[in-house]
PDB file of C-alpha atoms in Angstrom:
ATOM      1  CA  MET A   1       0.570   0.655   0.140  1.00 83.00           C
ATOM      2  CA  PRO A   2       2.109   3.274  -1.190  1.00 92.00           C
ATOM      3  CA  VAL A   3       2.362   6.001   1.917  1.00 96.00           C
ATOM      4  CA  LYS A   4       3.423   9.190   1.547  1.00 97.00           C
ATOM      5  CA  VAL A   5       6.392  10.254   3.755  1.00 98.00           C
ATOM      6  CA  LYS A   6       7.650  13.779   4.126  1.00 97.00           C
ATOM      7  CA  ILE A   7      11.583  13.416   4.476  1.00 97.00           C
ATOM      8  CA  PRO A   8      13.142  16.676   6.791  1.00 95.00           C
ATOM      9  CA  THR A   9      16.509  18.638   5.323  1.00 91.00           C
ATOM     10  CA  ILE A  10      18.867  16.177   6.910  1.00 92.00           C
ATOM     11  CA  LEU A  11      17.885  12.954   5.457  1.00 96.00           C
ATOM     12  CA  ARG A  12      17.207  14.626   2.026  1.00 96.00           C
ATOM     13  CA  THR A  13      21.019  13.858   1.211  1.00 96.00           C
ATOM     14  CA  LEU A  14      19.375   9.776   1.330  1.00 97.00           C
ATOM     15  CA  THR A  15      16.436  10.718  -0.848  1.00 97.00           C
ATOM     16  CA  ASP A  16      18.093  12.254  -4.268  1.00 96.00           C
ATOM     17  CA  GLU A  17      17.023  15.844  -2.354  1.00 96.00           C
ATOM     18  CA  GLN A  18      13.526  14.895  -2.183  1.00 97.00           C
ATOM     19  CA  LYS A  19      11.129  16.368  -0.229  1.00 95.00           C
ATOM     20  CA  GLU A  20       8.051  14.219   0.185  1.00 96.00           C
ATOM     21  CA  VAL A  21       8.844  10.105  -1.115  1.00 97.00           C
ATOM     22  CA  VAL A  22       6.819   7.225  -1.732  1.00 96.00           C
ATOM     23  CA  SER A  23       6.984   4.094  -0.104  1.00 96.00           C
ATOM     24  CA  GLU A  24       4.967   1.606   1.022  1.00 95.00           C
ATOM     25  CA  GLY A  25       4.437  -1.225   4.525  1.00 96.00           C
ATOM     26  CA  ALA A  26       1.329  -1.118   6.453  1.00 97.00           C
ATOM     27  CA  THR A  27       2.590  -0.595   9.453  1.00 97.00           C
ATOM     28  CA  ILE A  28       5.477   1.747  10.124  1.00 98.00           C
ATOM     29  CA  ARG A  29       8.417  -0.898  10.428  1.00 98.00           C
ATOM     30  CA  GLU A  30       7.095  -2.255   6.918  1.00 97.00           C
ATOM     31  CA  VAL A  31       7.487   1.546   5.662  1.00 98.00           C
ATOM     32  CA  ILE A  32      10.986   1.832   6.689  1.00 98.00           C
ATOM     33  CA  GLU A  33      11.744  -1.519   5.707  1.00 97.00           C
ATOM     34  CA  SER A  34      10.794   0.124   1.903  1.00 97.00           C
ATOM     35  CA  LEU A  35      12.524   3.216   2.308  1.00 98.00           C
ATOM     36  CA  GLU A  36      16.360   1.288   2.496  1.00 98.00           C
ATOM     37  CA  SER A  37      15.371  -1.086  -0.425  1.00 98.00           C
ATOM     38  CA  GLN A  38      14.108   2.714  -2.177  1.00 97.00           C
ATOM     39  CA  TYR A  39      16.656   4.577  -0.655  1.00 98.00           C
ATOM     40  CA  PRO A  40      19.921   2.768   1.496  1.00 97.00           C
ATOM     41  CA  GLY A  41      21.133   4.135   5.190  1.00 97.00           C
ATOM     42  CA  ILE A  42      18.114   5.846   5.496  1.00 97.00           C
ATOM     43  CA  ARG A  43      17.245   2.843   9.029  1.00 97.00           C
ATOM     44  CA  GLU A  44      20.314   3.198  10.508  1.00 96.00           C
ATOM     45  CA  ARG A  45      19.058   6.713  11.331  1.00 96.00           C
ATOM     46  CA  LEU A  46      16.029   6.240  11.569  1.00 97.00           C
ATOM     47  CA  LEU A  47      15.856   2.973  13.796  1.00 97.00           C
ATOM     48  CA  LYS A  48      18.532   2.366  17.286  1.00 94.00           C
ATOM     49  CA  ASN A  49      18.214  -1.417  18.615  1.00 93.00           C
ATOM     50  CA  ASP A  50      15.494  -2.161  17.023  1.00 92.00           C
ATOM     51  CA  GLU A  51      13.775   1.395  17.860  1.00 94.00           C
ATOM     52  CA  VAL A  52      13.319   4.336  16.737  1.00 95.00           C
ATOM     53  CA  HIS A  53      16.100   6.171  17.075  1.00 94.00           C
ATOM     54  CA  LYS A  54      14.823   8.714  20.732  1.00 91.00           C
ATOM     55  CA  PHE A  55      16.133  11.902  19.089  1.00 93.00           C
ATOM     56  CA  MET A  56      14.137  10.895  15.651  1.00 96.00           C
ATOM     57  CA  ASN A  57      10.881  11.678  15.565  1.00 97.00           C
ATOM     58  CA  ILE A  58       7.648   9.753  12.940  1.00 98.00           C
ATOM     59  CA  TYR A  59       4.312  10.606  12.785  1.00 98.00           C
ATOM     60  CA  VAL A  60       1.179   9.262  11.458  1.00 98.00           C
ATOM     61  CA  ASN A  61      -0.345  12.058  10.146  1.00 96.00           C
ATOM     62  CA  GLU A  62       0.476  14.399  13.534  1.00 94.00           C
ATOM     63  CA  ASP A  63       0.936  11.598  16.052  1.00 96.00           C
ATOM     64  CA  ASP A  64       3.433  10.370  17.206  1.00 96.00           C
ATOM     65  CA  ILE A  65       4.390   7.037  17.564  1.00 97.00           C
ATOM     66  CA  ARG A  66       5.664   6.700  20.705  1.00 94.00           C
ATOM     67  CA  PHE A  67       2.163   6.505  22.173  1.00 93.00           C
ATOM     68  CA  LYS A  68       0.886   4.914  19.667  1.00 95.00           C
ATOM     69  CA  ASP A  69       2.310   1.510  18.481  1.00 96.00           C
ATOM     70  CA  GLN A  70       5.758   2.572  18.056  1.00 96.00           C
ATOM     71  CA  LEU A  71       7.070   0.736  14.950  1.00 97.00           C
ATOM     72  CA  ALA A  72       3.697  -1.437  15.154  1.00 97.00           C
ATOM     73  CA  THR A  73       1.925   1.533  15.026  1.00 97.00           C
ATOM     74  CA  THR A  74      -0.102   0.985  11.454  1.00 97.00           C
ATOM     75  CA  VAL A  75      -0.810   3.712   8.787  1.00 97.00           C
ATOM     76  CA  GLN A  76      -3.356   4.083   5.888  1.00 94.00           C
ATOM     77  CA  GLN A  77      -3.142   5.066   2.746  1.00 91.00           C
ATOM     78  CA  SER A  78      -4.164   8.391   2.902  1.00 88.00           C
ATOM     79  CA  ASP A  79      -2.177   8.652   5.715  1.00 95.00           C
ATOM     80  CA  THR A  80       1.277  11.148   5.586  1.00 96.00           C
ATOM     81  CA  ILE A  81       4.132   9.876   8.123  1.00 98.00           C
ATOM     82  CA  THR A  82       6.608  12.814   8.150  1.00 98.00           C
ATOM     83  CA  ILE A  83       9.432  12.154   9.672  1.00 98.00           C
ATOM     84  CA  LEU A  84      11.932  14.794  12.163  1.00 98.00           C
ATOM     85  CA  PRO A  85      14.668  15.355  14.022  1.00 97.00           C
ATOM     86  CA  ALA A  86      13.900  16.222  17.164  1.00 96.00           C
ATOM     87  CA  VAL A  87      15.682  19.342  18.272  1.00 98.00           C
ATOM     88  CA  ALA A  88      17.465  18.062  22.034  1.00 97.00           C
ATOM     89  CA  GLY A  89      20.656  19.667  23.741  1.00 97.00           C
ATOM     90  CA  GLY A  90      22.103  19.389  27.349  1.00 95.00           C
TER      91      GLY A  90
ATOM     92  CA  MET B   1      27.286  36.933  12.815  1.00 96.00           C
ATOM     93  CA  LEU B   2      23.966  36.670  13.709  1.00 97.00           C
ATOM     94  CA  THR B   3      22.099  39.712  13.431  1.00 97.00           C
ATOM     95  CA  ILE B   4      19.100  39.320  15.478  1.00 98.00           C
ATOM     96  CA  LEU B   5      15.824  41.674  17.045  1.00 97.00           C
ATOM     97  CA  ASP B   6      16.856  43.149  20.213  1.00 97.00           C
ATOM     98  CA  THR B   7      12.969  42.284  20.837  1.00 97.00           C
ATOM     99  CA  HIS B   8      12.747  38.661  20.613  1.00 98.00           C
ATOM    100  CA  VAL B   9      17.244  38.840  22.500  1.00 98.00           C
ATOM    101  CA  GLU B  10      14.855  41.144  25.272  1.00 98.00           C
ATOM    102  CA  ALA B  11      12.480  37.781  24.825  1.00 98.00           C
ATOM    103  CA  ILE B  12      15.247  34.856  25.051  1.00 98.00           C
ATOM    104  CA  LEU B  13      15.768  36.719  28.268  1.00 98.00           C
ATOM    105  CA  GLU B  14      12.748  36.707  29.972  1.00 98.00           C
ATOM    106  CA  GLN B  15      11.398  33.754  28.586  1.00 98.00           C
ATOM    107  CA  ALA B  16      15.190  31.930  30.334  1.00 98.00           C
ATOM    108  CA  PHE B  17      14.689  33.738  33.356  1.00 98.00           C
ATOM    109  CA  ALA B  18      11.003  33.120  33.904  1.00 98.00           C
ATOM    110  CA  GLU B  19      11.927  28.968  32.797  1.00 98.00           C
ATOM    111  CA  HIS B  20      14.722  29.038  35.152  1.00 98.00           C
ATOM    112  CA  PRO B  21      16.597  27.050  37.010  1.00 98.00           C
ATOM    113  CA  VAL B  22      14.464  24.301  33.861  1.00 98.00           C
ATOM    114  CA  GLU B  23      16.066  24.915  30.586  1.00 98.00           C
ATOM    115  CA  ALA B  24      14.153  27.078  28.249  1.00 98.00           C
ATOM    116  CA  CYS B  25      14.485  26.349  24.165  1.00 98.00           C
ATOM    117  CA  GLY B  26      13.085  27.463  21.084  1.00 98.00           C
ATOM    118  CA  LEU B  27      13.465  28.753  17.541  1.00 98.00           C
ATOM    119  CA  ILE B  28      13.316  32.129  15.442  1.00 98.00           C
ATOM    120  CA  LEU B  29      12.430  31.522  11.944  1.00 98.00           C
ATOM    121  CA  GLY B  30      12.980  33.233   9.114  1.00 97.00           C
ATOM    122  CA  LYS B  31      12.349  33.202   5.475  1.00 94.00           C
ATOM    123  CA  LYS B  32      15.235  31.211   2.966  1.00 87.00           C
ATOM    124  CA  GLY B  33      18.099  34.312   2.326  1.00 85.00           C
ATOM    125  CA  GLN B  34      16.824  36.484   5.131  1.00 90.00           C
ATOM    126  CA  ARG B  35      19.670  37.855   7.182  1.00 90.00           C
ATOM    127  CA  THR B  36      17.272  38.492   9.751  1.00 95.00           C
ATOM    128  CA  PRO B  37      14.668  36.106  11.462  1.00 97.00           C
ATOM    129  CA  HIS B  38      11.535  37.483  11.984  1.00 96.00           C
ATOM    130  CA  ARG B  39       9.408  34.833  14.356  1.00 97.00           C
ATOM    131  CA  LEU B  40      10.023  33.970  17.532  1.00 98.00           C
ATOM    132  CA  VAL B  41       8.241  30.764  18.695  1.00 98.00           C
ATOM    133  CA  PRO B  42       9.155  29.676  21.981  1.00 98.00           C
ATOM    134  CA  MET B  43       8.721  25.351  22.647  1.00 98.00           C
ATOM    135  CA  GLU B  44       8.173  23.721  25.310  1.00 98.00           C
ATOM    136  CA  ASN B  45      10.903  21.314  27.460  1.00 98.00           C
ATOM    137  CA  ALA B  46       9.776  17.970  26.278  1.00 97.00           C
ATOM    138  CA  ALA B  47      12.563  16.992  29.120  1.00 97.00           C
ATOM    139  CA  ARG B  48      11.241  19.197  31.840  1.00 98.00           C
ATOM    140  CA  SER B  49      15.447  19.195  32.965  1.00 98.00           C
ATOM    141  CA  GLU B  50      17.301  21.544  34.544  1.00 98.00           C
ATOM    142  CA  THR B  51      20.591  19.799  32.075  1.00 97.00           C
ATOM    143  CA  PHE B  52      18.665  18.731  29.378  1.00 97.00           C
ATOM    144  CA  PHE B  53      16.463  20.170  26.879  1.00 98.00           C
ATOM    145  CA  GLN B  54      13.786  18.587  23.850  1.00 97.00           C
ATOM    146  CA  PHE B  55      11.640  20.301  21.831  1.00 98.00           C
ATOM    147  CA  ASP B  56       7.793  19.028  22.515  1.00 97.00           C
ATOM    148  CA  PRO B  57       7.706  16.329  19.880  1.00 96.00           C
ATOM    149  CA  LYS B  58       3.776  17.402  19.227  1.00 96.00           C
ATOM    150  CA  GLN B  59       4.957  20.672  19.278  1.00 97.00           C
ATOM    151  CA  GLN B  60       7.316  20.931  17.200  1.00 98.00           C
ATOM    152  CA  PHE B  61       5.046  19.151  14.379  1.00 97.00           C
ATOM    153  CA  LYS B  62       2.922  22.132  14.548  1.00 97.00           C
ATOM    154  CA  VAL B  63       5.920  25.023  14.575  1.00 97.00           C
ATOM    155  CA  TRP B  64       7.509  22.634  10.827  1.00 96.00           C
ATOM    156  CA  GLU B  65       4.028  22.403   9.329  1.00 94.00           C
ATOM    157  CA  GLU B  66       3.318  26.497   9.458  1.00 96.00           C
ATOM    158  CA  MET B  67       7.359  26.566   8.840  1.00 94.00           C
ATOM    159  CA  ASP B  68       6.361  24.617   5.437  1.00 89.00           C
ATOM    160  CA  ASP B  69       3.275  26.429   4.577  1.00 91.00           C
ATOM    161  CA  GLN B  70       5.139  29.295   4.959  1.00 93.00           C
ATOM    162  CA  GLU B  71       8.152  28.551   3.772  1.00 92.00           C
ATOM    163  CA  GLU B  72       9.811  30.223   6.751  1.00 95.00           C
ATOM    164  CA  VAL B  73      12.756  27.999   8.226  1.00 94.00           C
ATOM    165  CA  PRO B  74      14.507  27.714  11.516  1.00 96.00           C
ATOM    166  CA  MET B  75      17.288  30.150  11.386  1.00 97.00           C
ATOM    167  CA  VAL B  76      17.833  30.062  15.410  1.00 98.00           C
ATOM    168  CA  PHE B  77      17.264  27.387  17.655  1.00 98.00           C
ATOM    169  CA  TYR B  78      18.472  28.987  20.719  1.00 98.00           C
ATOM    170  CA  HIS B  79      18.316  27.092  24.742  1.00 98.00           C
ATOM    171  CA  SER B  80      19.216  28.171  27.971  1.00 98.00           C
ATOM    172  CA  HIS B  81      22.096  27.170  29.868  1.00 98.00           C
ATOM    173  CA  THR B  82      20.634  27.708  33.964  1.00 98.00           C
ATOM    174  CA  GLY B  83      23.927  25.885  35.598  1.00 97.00           C
ATOM    175  CA  SER B  84      26.318  26.985  33.740  1.00 96.00           C
ATOM    176  CA  ARG B  85      27.598  29.733  31.467  1.00 97.00           C
ATOM    177  CA  ALA B  86      26.665  30.533  27.228  1.00 98.00           C
ATOM    178  CA  PHE B  87      28.910  27.623  26.323  1.00 98.00           C
ATOM    179  CA  PRO B  88      27.626  24.809  24.189  1.00 98.00           C
ATOM    180  CA  SER B  89      27.958  21.296  26.084  1.00 97.00           C
ATOM    181  CA  LYS B  90      29.015  18.347  24.856  1.00 97.00           C
ATOM    182  CA  GLU B  91      25.377  17.072  23.903  1.00 96.00           C
ATOM    183  CA  ASP B  92      24.465  20.228  22.193  1.00 97.00           C
ATOM    184  CA  ILE B  93      27.147  19.738  20.448  1.00 97.00           C
ATOM    185  CA  HIS B  94      26.035  16.545  19.283  1.00 95.00           C
ATOM    186  CA  HIS B  95      22.474  16.577  18.949  1.00 95.00           C
ATOM    187  CA  ALA B  96      22.891  19.982  16.199  1.00 96.00           C
ATOM    188  CA  TRP B  97      21.900  19.196  13.650  1.00 94.00           C
ATOM    189  CA  ASP B  98      21.983  22.033  10.962  1.00 94.00           C
ATOM    190  CA  PRO B  99      24.675  23.343   9.800  1.00 93.00           C
ATOM    191  CA  GLU B 100      23.222  26.149   8.869  1.00 93.00           C
ATOM    192  CA  ALA B 101      21.240  27.680  11.767  1.00 96.00           C
ATOM    193  CA  HIS B 102      22.855  30.440  14.338  1.00 98.00           C
ATOM    194  CA  TYR B 103      22.545  27.741  18.041  1.00 98.00           C
ATOM    195  CA  VAL B 104      22.392  31.003  20.086  1.00 98.00           C
ATOM    196  CA  LEU B 105      22.870  29.885  24.370  1.00 98.00           C
ATOM    197  CA  VAL B 106      21.994  32.218  27.337  1.00 98.00           C
ATOM    198  CA  SER B 107      23.069  32.073  30.793  1.00 98.00           C
ATOM    199  CA  THR B 108      21.047  32.354  33.913  1.00 98.00           C
ATOM    200  CA  ALA B 109      23.138  30.630  36.278  1.00 97.00           C
ATOM    201  CA  GLU B 110      24.981  33.014  39.309  1.00 93.00           C
ATOM    202  CA  GLY B 111      28.008  34.253  37.477  1.00 89.00           C
ATOM    203  CA  ARG B 112      26.759  35.298  34.080  1.00 91.00           C
ATOM    204  CA  PRO B 113      22.887  35.968  34.180  1.00 94.00           C
ATOM    205  CA  GLY B 114      21.477  37.134  31.311  1.00 96.00           C
ATOM    206  CA  GLU B 115      24.899  35.694  28.908  1.00 97.00           C
ATOM    207  CA  ILE B 116      24.164  35.190  25.436  1.00 98.00           C
ATOM    208  CA  ARG B 117      26.338  33.574  23.200  1.00 98.00           C
ATOM    209  CA  SER B 118      26.124  32.283  19.359  1.00 98.00           C
ATOM    210  CA  TYR B 119      27.494  29.427  17.676  1.00 98.00           C
ATOM    211  CA  ARG B 120      27.739  27.799  14.277  1.00 98.00           C
ATOM    212  CA  ILE B 121      27.734  23.989  14.948  1.00 97.00           C
ATOM    213  CA  ILE B 122      29.418  21.953  12.203  1.00 95.00           C
ATOM    214  CA  ASN B 123      31.027  18.393  11.602  1.00 93.00           C
ATOM    215  CA  ASP B 124      30.768  18.320  15.764  1.00 94.00           C
ATOM    216  CA  LYS B 125      32.554  21.557  15.965  1.00 97.00           C
ATOM    217  CA  ALA B 126      32.047  24.358  17.616  1.00 98.00           C
ATOM    218  CA  ILE B 127      32.946  28.049  16.211  1.00 98.00           C
ATOM    219  CA  GLU B 128      31.117  30.950  18.133  1.00 98.00           C
ATOM    220  CA  GLU B 129      30.245  34.371  15.955  1.00 98.00           C
ATOM    221  CA  THR B 130      29.741  36.940  16.655  1.00 98.00           C
ATOM    222  CA  ILE B 131      25.762  39.095  17.575  1.00 98.00           C
ATOM    223  CA  ARG B 132      25.024  42.114  16.024  1.00 98.00           C
ATOM    224  CA  VAL B 133      21.660  43.127  18.123  1.00 97.00           C
ATOM    225  CA  ILE B 134      19.422  45.150  15.381  1.00 96.00           C
ATOM    226  CA  HIS B 135      16.023  47.225  16.020  1.00 94.00           C
ATOM    227  CA  GLN B 136      13.242  46.517  14.416  1.00 81.00           C
ATOM    228  CA  SER B 137      11.550  49.327  13.028  1.00 69.00           C
ATOM    229  CA  ASN B 138      14.908  51.400  12.304  1.00 51.00           C
ATOM    230  CA  ASP B 139      17.038  48.522  10.192  1.00 48.00           C
ATOM    231  CA  ALA B 140      14.846  45.703   9.716  1.00 47.00           C
ATOM    232  CA  PRO B 141      13.588  47.105   5.906  1.00 48.00           C
ATOM    233  CA  GLY B 142      16.910  47.680   4.707  1.00 45.00           C
ATOM    234  CA  GLU B 143      18.098  44.305   5.896  1.00 47.00           C
ATOM    235  CA  ASN B 144      15.245  42.847   4.225  1.00 45.00           C
ATOM    236  CA  HIS B 145      15.867  44.221   0.501  1.00 42.00           C
ATOM    237  CA  ALA B 146      20.060  43.620   0.570  1.00 39.00           C
ATOM    238  CA  GLY B 147      18.462  40.764   1.400  1.00 36.00           C
TER     239      GLY B 147
END
């Protein structure tokens, strides 16, 4: 199932500078796997120890997947997935 | 060099002292190519910590959506240090991902309360830059035309 994925500036070197790409999957995990096959190297920027990287935010529409089912969060065809790097520091 | 409005400097310091001892954070947005950022957005520190900050993810999503709609970019990321000076910490450098942004630090700690400094953080290195504070009604239009 195709879904839209918005790519943040810092990951656009991996997506040929595209701001928005179309990927596939019924869950966030599947979408990330499919992104990885399209744009190798993106998975390791998004995941750490098989979880969403602590300083990477992934949203389905406007919901942070940390407050849903994490990587098992389901996506529908009309959904937009947004990836944003966290702004953080000490 | 960072060119910043005097009202923004005042707003950042006011927020930092109001939220002390928790670290305060936020950003200033501008149009790409413009020298002086024009819209300050205070952010919620989701970490609620005296030694760490993280933009609240839900609020960040909303701000980034608005930014896209209005074709703005984050030009300044700011936060406070409430127990130390306005120097970037190892974590600040580690988490900085935008080579085009100015990273502004303010201190509300004893010793140098109100200290404000700006840095570029590129390839895990922070380089301090000068801050030029301008008054909106006089300088800003000229700045924008100069583009």
